[in-house]
Amino acid sequence: MNWLLVVAGGMVGAPLRYLTDRAVQFRHDTVFPWGTFAVNVVGSLILGLLTGAVAAGAADSHLHLLVGTGLCGALTTYSTFSYETLRLAQDGARCYAAANVALSLAAGLGAAFAGVALARALWA
Amino acid sequence: MRVSGRGTLSDVTVPHQDRLDVRDVADLAVPVRRPSPWQGQAPVVAVVAVGGGIGAAARYGASLLWPAQTGGFPWTTLWVNVVGCALIGVFMVLISDVWAAHRLVRPFFGTGVLGGFTTFSTYAVDIERLVAAGRPEAGLAYLAATLAAALAAVWLAVTAARRVLLWGRS
């Protein structure tokens, strides 16, 4: 049961990441990986909200496995983030590489903290 | 994943418009349409979904094998992310430089399995949890250690894979 929840969430999260990245690439002609940035920030916000909700007793562990471990885990990615950063650095766009790291960390952490705080305000 | 022509996850083609000059385009009632980015995407989305399910299950399995203690240092997520970064480095060199793979291999393994295996959201929330547990120094160490190890892993993997390929060809 637990495995099924994680797999089901992962089967939704990963294609959502792919489709978001493709939509962003199609609309914006830029070397900056905005698609990966967007899914990482949104996923961190949702997981923050969910973690806060579980801590406040407003959500159960099954929902956390489905939406947190499965969906948010697969929606967000560290491997593509690292690989894109390396490609930017090796293609001579060192400023973009540094900006990708700084912006992803700042926005991703900000979203996670904001999500937990918002959940506490709503349910605690 | 688009940085330059080589090693991109998808390519958007723009049709040649050599038969239309600016005046002709202006005369047309309907604007010239780019091909839809969603054309022929169903099989790609399907293999990304299957890969994502496998990757997420593997990450969940790792968290059961090596469970993190509440308020403890999240070693398992750190290692999952570092291993996933090393694997994507080797995989992207293989698929860009040597292996003329089927067009669904890269979305399945790179975007699906490895993207689903590694996680940024758990990393970000893990840091919040450490800070909330009154261990901001552990949170900062985890933030920096994951970032440094992940970037080093992908760089080392790409460099080593290219070296091995060159060595094998000479």
PDB file of C-alpha atoms in Angstrom:
ATOM      1  CA  MET A   1       0.000   0.000   0.000  1.00  0.00           C
ATOM      2  CA  ASN A   2       2.728   2.475   1.020  1.00  0.00           C
ATOM      3  CA  TRP A   3       4.787   1.543  -2.047  1.00  0.00           C
ATOM      4  CA  LEU A   4       1.780   2.011  -4.312  1.00  0.00           C
ATOM      5  CA  LEU A   5       1.193   5.515  -2.930  1.00  0.00           C
ATOM      6  CA  VAL A   6       4.826   6.512  -3.541  1.00  0.00           C
ATOM      7  CA  VAL A   7       4.867   5.028  -7.058  1.00  0.00           C
ATOM      8  CA  ALA A   8       1.539   6.674  -7.954  1.00  0.00           C
ATOM      9  CA  GLY A   9       2.809  10.060  -6.741  1.00  0.00           C
ATOM     10  CA  GLY A  10       6.076   9.615  -8.639  1.00  0.00           C
ATOM     11  CA  MET A  11       4.203   8.724 -11.824  1.00  0.00           C
ATOM     12  CA  VAL A  12       2.404  12.086 -11.618  1.00  0.00           C
ATOM     13  CA  GLY A  13       5.276  14.262 -10.381  1.00  0.00           C
ATOM     14  CA  ALA A  14       7.905  13.313 -12.987  1.00  0.00           C
ATOM     15  CA  PRO A  15       5.718  13.971 -16.075  1.00  0.00           C
ATOM     16  CA  LEU A  16       4.532  17.247 -14.504  1.00  0.00           C
ATOM     17  CA  ARG A  17       8.194  18.286 -14.280  1.00  0.00           C
ATOM     18  CA  TYR A  18       8.812  17.273 -17.883  1.00  0.00           C
ATOM     19  CA  LEU A  19       5.749  19.135 -19.180  1.00  0.00           C
ATOM     20  CA  THR A  20       6.550  22.256 -17.151  1.00  0.00           C
ATOM     21  CA  ASP A  21      10.116  22.288 -18.465  1.00  0.00           C
ATOM     22  CA  ARG A  22       8.920  21.852 -22.034  1.00  0.00           C
ATOM     23  CA  ALA A  23       6.305  24.610 -21.739  1.00  0.00           C
ATOM     24  CA  VAL A  24       8.870  27.015 -20.259  1.00  0.00           C
ATOM     25  CA  GLN A  25      11.461  26.172 -22.947  1.00  0.00           C
ATOM     26  CA  PHE A  26       8.912  26.711 -25.692  1.00  0.00           C
ATOM     27  CA  ARG A  27       7.882  30.137 -24.456  1.00  0.00           C
ATOM     28  CA  HIS A  28      11.230  31.541 -23.359  1.00  0.00           C
ATOM     29  CA  ASP A  29      14.368  31.392 -25.436  1.00  0.00           C
ATOM     30  CA  THR A  30      16.940  31.502 -22.648  1.00  0.00           C
ATOM     31  CA  VAL A  31      19.878  29.417 -21.462  1.00  0.00           C
ATOM     32  CA  PHE A  32      18.736  29.820 -17.845  1.00  0.00           C
ATOM     33  CA  PRO A  33      16.984  26.624 -16.682  1.00  0.00           C
ATOM     34  CA  TRP A  34      13.752  28.309 -15.523  1.00  0.00           C
ATOM     35  CA  GLY A  35      11.745  25.074 -15.908  1.00  0.00           C
ATOM     36  CA  THR A  36      13.764  23.144 -13.319  1.00  0.00           C
ATOM     37  CA  PHE A  37      13.872  26.236 -11.108  1.00  0.00           C
ATOM     38  CA  ALA A  38      10.071  26.537 -11.201  1.00  0.00           C
ATOM     39  CA  VAL A  39       9.325  22.894 -10.331  1.00  0.00           C
ATOM     40  CA  ASN A  40      11.891  22.891  -7.517  1.00  0.00           C
ATOM     41  CA  VAL A  41      10.393  26.005  -5.911  1.00  0.00           C
ATOM     42  CA  VAL A  42       6.760  24.903  -6.312  1.00  0.00           C
ATOM     43  CA  GLY A  43       7.562  21.380  -5.052  1.00  0.00           C
ATOM     44  CA  SER A  44       9.371  22.794  -1.998  1.00  0.00           C
ATOM     45  CA  LEU A  45       6.368  25.008  -1.188  1.00  0.00           C
ATOM     46  CA  ILE A  46       3.889  22.112  -1.430  1.00  0.00           C
ATOM     47  CA  LEU A  47       6.098  19.773   0.632  1.00  0.00           C
ATOM     48  CA  GLY A  48       6.556  22.520   3.244  1.00  0.00           C
ATOM     49  CA  LEU A  49       2.777  22.977   3.477  1.00  0.00           C
ATOM     50  CA  LEU A  50       2.235  19.222   3.711  1.00  0.00           C
ATOM     51  CA  THR A  51       4.959  18.713   6.332  1.00  0.00           C
ATOM     52  CA  GLY A  52       3.461  21.525   8.405  1.00  0.00           C
ATOM     53  CA  ALA A  53      -0.006  20.017   8.017  1.00  0.00           C
ATOM     54  CA  VAL A  54       1.210  16.573   9.142  1.00  0.00           C
ATOM     55  CA  ALA A  55       2.990  18.138  12.144  1.00  0.00           C
ATOM     56  CA  ALA A  56      -0.257  19.940  13.071  1.00  0.00           C
ATOM     57  CA  GLY A  57      -2.248  16.714  12.724  1.00  0.00           C
ATOM     58  CA  ALA A  58      -4.241  18.013   9.730  1.00  0.00           C
ATOM     59  CA  ALA A  59      -2.847  15.452   7.254  1.00  0.00           C
ATOM     60  CA  ASP A  60      -1.992  11.775   7.694  1.00  0.00           C
ATOM     61  CA  SER A  61       1.073   9.775   6.734  1.00  0.00           C
ATOM     62  CA  HIS A  62      -0.607   8.213   3.694  1.00  0.00           C
ATOM     63  CA  LEU A  63      -1.153  11.632   2.143  1.00  0.00           C
ATOM     64  CA  HIS A  64       2.473  12.437   2.922  1.00  0.00           C
ATOM     65  CA  LEU A  65       3.648   9.313   1.075  1.00  0.00           C
ATOM     66  CA  LEU A  66       1.473  10.050  -1.966  1.00  0.00           C
ATOM     67  CA  VAL A  67       1.912  13.812  -2.303  1.00  0.00           C
ATOM     68  CA  GLY A  68       5.169  14.349  -0.393  1.00  0.00           C
ATOM     69  CA  THR A  69       7.496  11.386  -0.987  1.00  0.00           C
ATOM     70  CA  GLY A  70       5.938  10.482  -4.340  1.00  0.00           C
ATOM     71  CA  LEU A  71       4.661  13.599  -6.101  1.00  0.00           C
ATOM     72  CA  CYS A  72       6.851  16.387  -4.663  1.00  0.00           C
ATOM     73  CA  GLY A  73       9.891  14.100  -4.548  1.00  0.00           C
ATOM     74  CA  ALA A  74       9.589  13.294  -8.257  1.00  0.00           C
ATOM     75  CA  LEU A  75       8.399  16.762  -9.302  1.00  0.00           C
ATOM     76  CA  THR A  76      11.596  18.266  -7.900  1.00  0.00           C
ATOM     77  CA  THR A  77      15.069  17.147  -8.894  1.00  0.00           C
ATOM     78  CA  TYR A  78      18.641  17.560  -7.723  1.00  0.00           C
ATOM     79  CA  SER A  79      20.266  15.632 -10.585  1.00  0.00           C
ATOM     80  CA  THR A  80      18.943  17.896 -13.361  1.00  0.00           C
ATOM     81  CA  PHE A  81      19.679  20.981 -11.231  1.00  0.00           C
ATOM     82  CA  SER A  82      23.326  19.878 -10.807  1.00  0.00           C
ATOM     83  CA  TYR A  83      23.745  18.807 -14.413  1.00  0.00           C
ATOM     84  CA  GLU A  84      22.322  22.066 -15.771  1.00  0.00           C
ATOM     85  CA  THR A  85      24.571  24.053 -13.432  1.00  0.00           C
ATOM     86  CA  LEU A  86      27.612  22.115 -14.689  1.00  0.00           C
ATOM     87  CA  ARG A  87      26.619  22.644 -18.325  1.00  0.00           C
ATOM     88  CA  LEU A  88      26.234  26.397 -17.769  1.00  0.00           C
ATOM     89  CA  ALA A  89      29.674  26.557 -16.115  1.00  0.00           C
ATOM     90  CA  GLN A  90      31.349  24.462 -18.843  1.00  0.00           C
ATOM     91  CA  ASP A  91      29.704  26.428 -21.666  1.00  0.00           C
ATOM     92  CA  GLY A  92      31.259  29.628 -20.322  1.00  0.00           C
ATOM     93  CA  ALA A  93      28.117  30.986 -18.637  1.00  0.00           C
ATOM     94  CA  ARG A  94      29.656  30.974 -15.159  1.00  0.00           C
ATOM     95  CA  CYS A  95      27.498  33.851 -13.956  1.00  0.00           C
ATOM     96  CA  TYR A  96      24.373  31.949 -14.968  1.00  0.00           C
ATOM     97  CA  ALA A  97      25.686  28.838 -13.200  1.00  0.00           C
ATOM     98  CA  ALA A  98      26.275  30.780  -9.976  1.00  0.00           C
ATOM     99  CA  ALA A  99      22.927  32.560 -10.330  1.00  0.00           C
ATOM    100  CA  ASN A 100      21.173  29.203 -10.838  1.00  0.00           C
ATOM    101  CA  VAL A 101      22.627  27.868  -7.578  1.00  0.00           C
ATOM    102  CA  ALA A 102      21.959  31.050  -5.588  1.00  0.00           C
ATOM    103  CA  LEU A 103      18.417  31.582  -6.903  1.00  0.00           C
ATOM    104  CA  SER A 104      17.386  27.923  -6.599  1.00  0.00           C
ATOM    105  CA  LEU A 105      18.635  27.700  -3.015  1.00  0.00           C
ATOM    106  CA  ALA A 106      17.161  31.034  -1.934  1.00  0.00           C
ATOM    107  CA  ALA A 107      13.777  30.503  -3.584  1.00  0.00           C
ATOM    108  CA  GLY A 108      13.555  26.774  -2.741  1.00  0.00           C
ATOM    109  CA  LEU A 109      14.404  27.307   0.937  1.00  0.00           C
ATOM    110  CA  GLY A 110      12.171  30.376   1.113  1.00  0.00           C
ATOM    111  CA  ALA A 111       9.296  28.331  -0.310  1.00  0.00           C
ATOM    112  CA  ALA A 112       9.872  25.445   2.132  1.00  0.00           C
ATOM    113  CA  PHE A 113       9.979  27.782   5.166  1.00  0.00           C
ATOM    114  CA  ALA A 114       6.950  29.729   3.910  1.00  0.00           C
ATOM    115  CA  GLY A 115       5.013  26.499   3.342  1.00  0.00           C
ATOM    116  CA  VAL A 116       5.618  25.223   6.876  1.00  0.00           C
ATOM    117  CA  ALA A 117       4.797  28.646   8.373  1.00  0.00           C
ATOM    118  CA  LEU A 118       1.596  28.894   6.330  1.00  0.00           C
ATOM    119  CA  ALA A 119       0.510  25.393   7.409  1.00  0.00           C
ATOM    120  CA  ARG A 120       1.147  26.309  11.045  1.00  0.00           C
ATOM    121  CA  ALA A 121      -0.954  29.471  10.660  1.00  0.00           C
ATOM    122  CA  LEU A 122      -3.772  27.525   8.989  1.00  0.00           C
ATOM    123  CA  TRP A 123      -3.971  24.351  11.061  1.00  0.00           C
ATOM    124  CA  ALA A 124      -2.047  24.673  14.304  1.00  0.00           C
TER     125      ALA A 124
ATOM    126  CA  MET B   1      17.213  20.825 -20.086  1.00  0.00           C
ATOM    127  CA  ARG B   2      18.576  23.197 -22.674  1.00  0.00           C
ATOM    128  CA  VAL B   3      21.929  24.871 -22.447  1.00  0.00           C
ATOM    129  CA  SER B   4      23.347  24.387 -25.916  1.00  0.00           C
ATOM    130  CA  GLY B   5      22.665  22.112 -28.853  1.00  0.00           C
ATOM    131  CA  ARG B   6      24.415  19.034 -27.456  1.00  0.00           C
ATOM    132  CA  GLY B   7      22.970  17.139 -24.566  1.00  0.00           C
ATOM    133  CA  THR B   8      19.528  18.722 -24.546  1.00  0.00           C
ATOM    134  CA  LEU B   9      16.483  16.790 -23.473  1.00  0.00           C
ATOM    135  CA  SER B  10      14.283  18.168 -26.226  1.00  0.00           C
ATOM    136  CA  ASP B  11      14.654  20.221 -29.334  1.00  0.00           C
ATOM    137  CA  VAL B  12      12.136  22.606 -30.808  1.00  0.00           C
ATOM    138  CA  THR B  13      12.331  22.944 -34.573  1.00  0.00           C
ATOM    139  CA  VAL B  14      11.241  26.102 -36.353  1.00  0.00           C
ATOM    140  CA  PRO B  15      10.172  25.635 -39.982  1.00  0.00           C
ATOM    141  CA  HIS B  16      11.962  27.491 -42.765  1.00  0.00           C
ATOM    142  CA  GLN B  17       9.978  30.446 -43.980  1.00  0.00           C
ATOM    143  CA  ASP B  18      11.902  31.120 -47.191  1.00  0.00           C
ATOM    144  CA  ARG B  19       8.730  31.498 -49.244  1.00  0.00           C
ATOM    145  CA  LEU B  20       7.290  34.212 -47.036  1.00  0.00           C
ATOM    146  CA  ASP B  21       8.667  37.705 -46.887  1.00  0.00           C
ATOM    147  CA  VAL B  22       7.687  40.245 -44.269  1.00  0.00           C
ATOM    148  CA  ARG B  23       4.944  41.803 -46.424  1.00  0.00           C
ATOM    149  CA  ASP B  24       3.342  38.398 -47.079  1.00  0.00           C
ATOM    150  CA  VAL B  25       3.302  37.595 -43.384  1.00  0.00           C
ATOM    151  CA  ALA B  26       1.729  40.949 -42.605  1.00  0.00           C
ATOM    152  CA  ASP B  27      -0.974  40.263 -45.199  1.00  0.00           C
ATOM    153  CA  LEU B  28      -1.965  36.970 -43.667  1.00  0.00           C
ATOM    154  CA  ALA B  29      -5.011  37.059 -41.437  1.00  0.00           C
ATOM    155  CA  VAL B  30      -3.771  34.092 -39.404  1.00  0.00           C
ATOM    156  CA  PRO B  31      -0.344  34.496 -37.771  1.00  0.00           C
ATOM    157  CA  VAL B  32       2.367  32.015 -38.769  1.00  0.00           C
ATOM    158  CA  ARG B  33       2.144  29.197 -36.267  1.00  0.00           C
ATOM    159  CA  ARG B  34       5.047  27.444 -34.651  1.00  0.00           C
ATOM    160  CA  PRO B  35       4.598  23.683 -34.311  1.00  0.00           C
ATOM    161  CA  SER B  36       2.905  22.759 -31.038  1.00  0.00           C
ATOM    162  CA  PRO B  37       5.332  21.660 -28.302  1.00  0.00           C
ATOM    163  CA  TRP B  38       2.912  18.858 -27.426  1.00  0.00           C
ATOM    164  CA  GLN B  39       2.975  17.086 -30.777  1.00  0.00           C
ATOM    165  CA  GLY B  40       4.056  13.430 -30.450  1.00  0.00           C
ATOM    166  CA  GLN B  41       4.644  13.827 -26.694  1.00  0.00           C
ATOM    167  CA  ALA B  42       2.340  11.060 -25.403  1.00  0.00           C
ATOM    168  CA  PRO B  43       4.976   8.259 -25.503  1.00  0.00           C
ATOM    169  CA  VAL B  44       7.568  10.568 -23.912  1.00  0.00           C
ATOM    170  CA  VAL B  45       5.202  11.527 -21.076  1.00  0.00           C
ATOM    171  CA  ALA B  46       4.377   7.835 -20.572  1.00  0.00           C
ATOM    172  CA  VAL B  47       8.012   6.729 -20.216  1.00  0.00           C
ATOM    173  CA  VAL B  48       8.797   9.717 -17.952  1.00  0.00           C
ATOM    174  CA  ALA B  49       5.876   8.642 -15.730  1.00  0.00           C
ATOM    175  CA  VAL B  50       7.075   5.020 -15.539  1.00  0.00           C
ATOM    176  CA  GLY B  51      10.647   6.166 -14.867  1.00  0.00           C
ATOM    177  CA  GLY B  52       9.423   8.622 -12.215  1.00  0.00           C
ATOM    178  CA  GLY B  53       7.525   5.831 -10.428  1.00  0.00           C
ATOM    179  CA  ILE B  54      10.650   3.639 -10.416  1.00  0.00           C
ATOM    180  CA  GLY B  55      12.898   6.484  -9.214  1.00  0.00           C
ATOM    181  CA  ALA B  56      10.505   7.517  -6.432  1.00  0.00           C
ATOM    182  CA  ALA B  57      10.179   3.875  -5.302  1.00  0.00           C
ATOM    183  CA  ALA B  58      13.969   3.497  -5.208  1.00  0.00           C
ATOM    184  CA  ARG B  59      14.261   6.656  -3.073  1.00  0.00           C
ATOM    185  CA  TYR B  60      11.514   5.396  -0.748  1.00  0.00           C
ATOM    186  CA  GLY B  61      13.302   2.035  -0.505  1.00  0.00           C
ATOM    187  CA  ALA B  62      16.521   3.794   0.489  1.00  0.00           C
ATOM    188  CA  SER B  63      14.636   5.727   3.211  1.00  0.00           C
ATOM    189  CA  LEU B  64      13.311   2.408   4.608  1.00  0.00           C
ATOM    190  CA  LEU B  65      16.721   0.722   4.485  1.00  0.00           C
ATOM    191  CA  TRP B  66      18.491   3.648   6.137  1.00  0.00           C
ATOM    192  CA  PRO B  67      15.802   5.506   8.101  1.00  0.00           C
ATOM    193  CA  ALA B  68      16.649   9.035   9.267  1.00  0.00           C
ATOM    194  CA  GLN B  69      16.130   9.796  12.945  1.00  0.00           C
ATOM    195  CA  THR B  70      13.780  12.664  13.771  1.00  0.00           C
ATOM    196  CA  GLY B  71      15.896  15.793  14.085  1.00  0.00           C
ATOM    197  CA  GLY B  72      18.958  13.830  12.910  1.00  0.00           C
ATOM    198  CA  PHE B  73      21.247  14.570   9.983  1.00  0.00           C
ATOM    199  CA  PRO B  74      19.501  13.453   6.739  1.00  0.00           C
ATOM    200  CA  TRP B  75      22.303  11.247   5.410  1.00  0.00           C
ATOM    201  CA  THR B  76      20.015   9.082   3.265  1.00  0.00           C
ATOM    202  CA  THR B  77      18.604  12.006   1.235  1.00  0.00           C
ATOM    203  CA  LEU B  78      22.123  13.410   0.888  1.00  0.00           C
ATOM    204  CA  TRP B  79      23.443  10.136  -0.550  1.00  0.00           C
ATOM    205  CA  VAL B  80      20.411   9.631  -2.786  1.00  0.00           C
ATOM    206  CA  ASN B  81      20.991  13.058  -4.332  1.00  0.00           C
ATOM    207  CA  VAL B  82      24.758  12.585  -4.700  1.00  0.00           C
ATOM    208  CA  VAL B  83      24.419   9.120  -6.284  1.00  0.00           C
ATOM    209  CA  GLY B  84      21.720  10.425  -8.653  1.00  0.00           C
ATOM    210  CA  CYS B  85      24.003  13.306  -9.706  1.00  0.00           C
ATOM    211  CA  ALA B  86      26.919  10.935 -10.420  1.00  0.00           C
ATOM    212  CA  LEU B  87      24.655   8.649 -12.444  1.00  0.00           C
ATOM    213  CA  ILE B  88      23.233  11.482 -14.567  1.00  0.00           C
ATOM    214  CA  GLY B  89      26.776  12.664 -15.350  1.00  0.00           C
ATOM    215  CA  VAL B  90      27.825   9.253 -16.713  1.00  0.00           C
ATOM    216  CA  PHE B  91      24.483   8.761 -18.467  1.00  0.00           C
ATOM    217  CA  MET B  92      24.524  12.114 -20.284  1.00  0.00           C
ATOM    218  CA  VAL B  93      28.068  11.515 -21.604  1.00  0.00           C
ATOM    219  CA  LEU B  94      27.085   8.030 -22.798  1.00  0.00           C
ATOM    220  CA  ILE B  95      23.908   9.175 -24.480  1.00  0.00           C
ATOM    221  CA  SER B  96      25.414  12.314 -26.037  1.00  0.00           C
ATOM    222  CA  ASP B  97      28.739  10.917 -27.245  1.00  0.00           C
ATOM    223  CA  VAL B  98      28.573   7.152 -27.771  1.00  0.00           C
ATOM    224  CA  TRP B  99      25.242   5.511 -27.502  1.00  0.00           C
ATOM    225  CA  ALA B 100      22.839   6.107 -30.411  1.00  0.00           C
ATOM    226  CA  ALA B 101      19.930   5.175 -28.164  1.00  0.00           C
ATOM    227  CA  HIS B 102      16.226   5.091 -28.929  1.00  0.00           C
ATOM    228  CA  ARG B 103      14.655   8.541 -28.494  1.00  0.00           C
ATOM    229  CA  LEU B 104      12.735   7.401 -25.394  1.00  0.00           C
ATOM    230  CA  VAL B 105      15.804   6.207 -23.458  1.00  0.00           C
ATOM    231  CA  ARG B 106      16.865   9.681 -22.323  1.00  0.00           C
ATOM    232  CA  PRO B 107      13.421  10.794 -21.084  1.00  0.00           C
ATOM    233  CA  PHE B 108      12.892   7.422 -19.395  1.00  0.00           C
ATOM    234  CA  PHE B 109      16.178   7.210 -17.503  1.00  0.00           C
ATOM    235  CA  GLY B 110      17.428  10.812 -17.299  1.00  0.00           C
ATOM    236  CA  THR B 111      14.180  12.720 -16.770  1.00  0.00           C
ATOM    237  CA  GLY B 112      12.110   9.896 -15.255  1.00  0.00           C
ATOM    238  CA  VAL B 113      14.229   7.516 -13.162  1.00  0.00           C
ATOM    239  CA  LEU B 114      17.047   9.860 -12.058  1.00  0.00           C
ATOM    240  CA  GLY B 115      14.783  12.940 -11.825  1.00  0.00           C
ATOM    241  CA  GLY B 116      12.313  10.929  -9.718  1.00  0.00           C
ATOM    242  CA  PHE B 117      15.071   9.409  -7.591  1.00  0.00           C
ATOM    243  CA  THR B 118      16.712  12.701  -6.602  1.00  0.00           C
ATOM    244  CA  THR B 119      14.736  15.399  -4.827  1.00  0.00           C
ATOM    245  CA  PHE B 120      15.046  19.086  -4.127  1.00  0.00           C
ATOM    246  CA  SER B 121      11.859  19.489  -2.076  1.00  0.00           C
ATOM    247  CA  THR B 122      12.888  16.969   0.621  1.00  0.00           C
ATOM    248  CA  TYR B 123      16.299  18.663   0.763  1.00  0.00           C
ATOM    249  CA  ALA B 124      14.708  22.107   1.309  1.00  0.00           C
ATOM    250  CA  VAL B 125      12.197  20.860   3.913  1.00  0.00           C
ATOM    251  CA  ASP B 126      14.905  18.794   5.684  1.00  0.00           C
ATOM    252  CA  ILE B 127      16.814  22.049   6.221  1.00  0.00           C
ATOM    253  CA  GLU B 128      13.686  23.733   7.592  1.00  0.00           C
ATOM    254  CA  ARG B 129      13.135  20.774   9.956  1.00  0.00           C
ATOM    255  CA  LEU B 130      16.717  21.004  11.280  1.00  0.00           C
ATOM    256  CA  VAL B 131      16.346  24.741  11.893  1.00  0.00           C
ATOM    257  CA  ALA B 132      12.939  24.209  13.548  1.00  0.00           C
ATOM    258  CA  ALA B 133      14.493  21.495  15.776  1.00  0.00           C
ATOM    259  CA  GLY B 134      16.955  24.103  17.061  1.00  0.00           C
ATOM    260  CA  ARG B 135      19.919  22.839  15.027  1.00  0.00           C
ATOM    261  CA  PRO B 136      20.566  25.626  12.495  1.00  0.00           C
ATOM    262  CA  GLU B 137      24.272  24.719  12.318  1.00  0.00           C
ATOM    263  CA  ALA B 138      23.349  21.183  11.195  1.00  0.00           C
ATOM    264  CA  GLY B 139      20.924  22.666   8.657  1.00  0.00           C
ATOM    265  CA  LEU B 140      23.633  24.889   7.223  1.00  0.00           C
ATOM    266  CA  ALA B 141      26.119  21.995   7.110  1.00  0.00           C
ATOM    267  CA  TYR B 142      23.556  19.810   5.331  1.00  0.00           C
ATOM    268  CA  LEU B 143      22.751  22.619   2.854  1.00  0.00           C
ATOM    269  CA  ALA B 144      26.414  23.124   1.956  1.00  0.00           C
ATOM    270  CA  ALA B 145      27.447  19.439   2.037  1.00  0.00           C
ATOM    271  CA  THR B 146      24.662  18.343  -0.342  1.00  0.00           C
ATOM    272  CA  LEU B 147      25.375  21.182  -2.766  1.00  0.00           C
ATOM    273  CA  ALA B 148      29.147  20.637  -2.781  1.00  0.00           C
ATOM    274  CA  ALA B 149      28.916  16.838  -3.016  1.00  0.00           C
ATOM    275  CA  ALA B 150      26.234  16.923  -5.737  1.00  0.00           C
ATOM    276  CA  LEU B 151      28.121  19.386  -7.942  1.00  0.00           C
ATOM    277  CA  ALA B 152      31.408  17.531  -7.377  1.00  0.00           C
ATOM    278  CA  ALA B 153      29.713  14.201  -8.204  1.00  0.00           C
ATOM    279  CA  VAL B 154      28.235  15.389 -11.502  1.00  0.00           C
ATOM    280  CA  TRP B 155      31.500  17.087 -12.527  1.00  0.00           C
ATOM    281  CA  LEU B 156      33.656  14.095 -11.613  1.00  0.00           C
ATOM    282  CA  ALA B 157      31.268  11.695 -13.337  1.00  0.00           C
ATOM    283  CA  VAL B 158      31.212  13.696 -16.594  1.00  0.00           C
ATOM    284  CA  THR B 159      35.012  14.151 -16.550  1.00  0.00           C
ATOM    285  CA  ALA B 160      35.734  10.508 -15.722  1.00  0.00           C
ATOM    286  CA  ALA B 161      33.287   9.191 -18.324  1.00  0.00           C
ATOM    287  CA  ARG B 162      34.853  11.383 -21.044  1.00  0.00           C
ATOM    288  CA  ARG B 163      38.367  10.242 -20.028  1.00  0.00           C
ATOM    289  CA  VAL B 164      37.392   6.574 -20.184  1.00  0.00           C
ATOM    290  CA  LEU B 165      35.831   7.107 -23.620  1.00  0.00           C
ATOM    291  CA  LEU B 166      38.939   8.869 -24.978  1.00  0.00           C
ATOM    292  CA  TRP B 167      41.172   6.197 -23.485  1.00  0.00           C
ATOM    293  CA  GLY B 168      39.061   3.445 -25.060  1.00  0.00           C
ATOM    294  CA  ARG B 169      39.287   5.080 -28.500  1.00  0.00           C
ATOM    295  CA  SER B 170      43.043   5.688 -28.514  1.00  0.00           C
TER     296      SER B 170
END
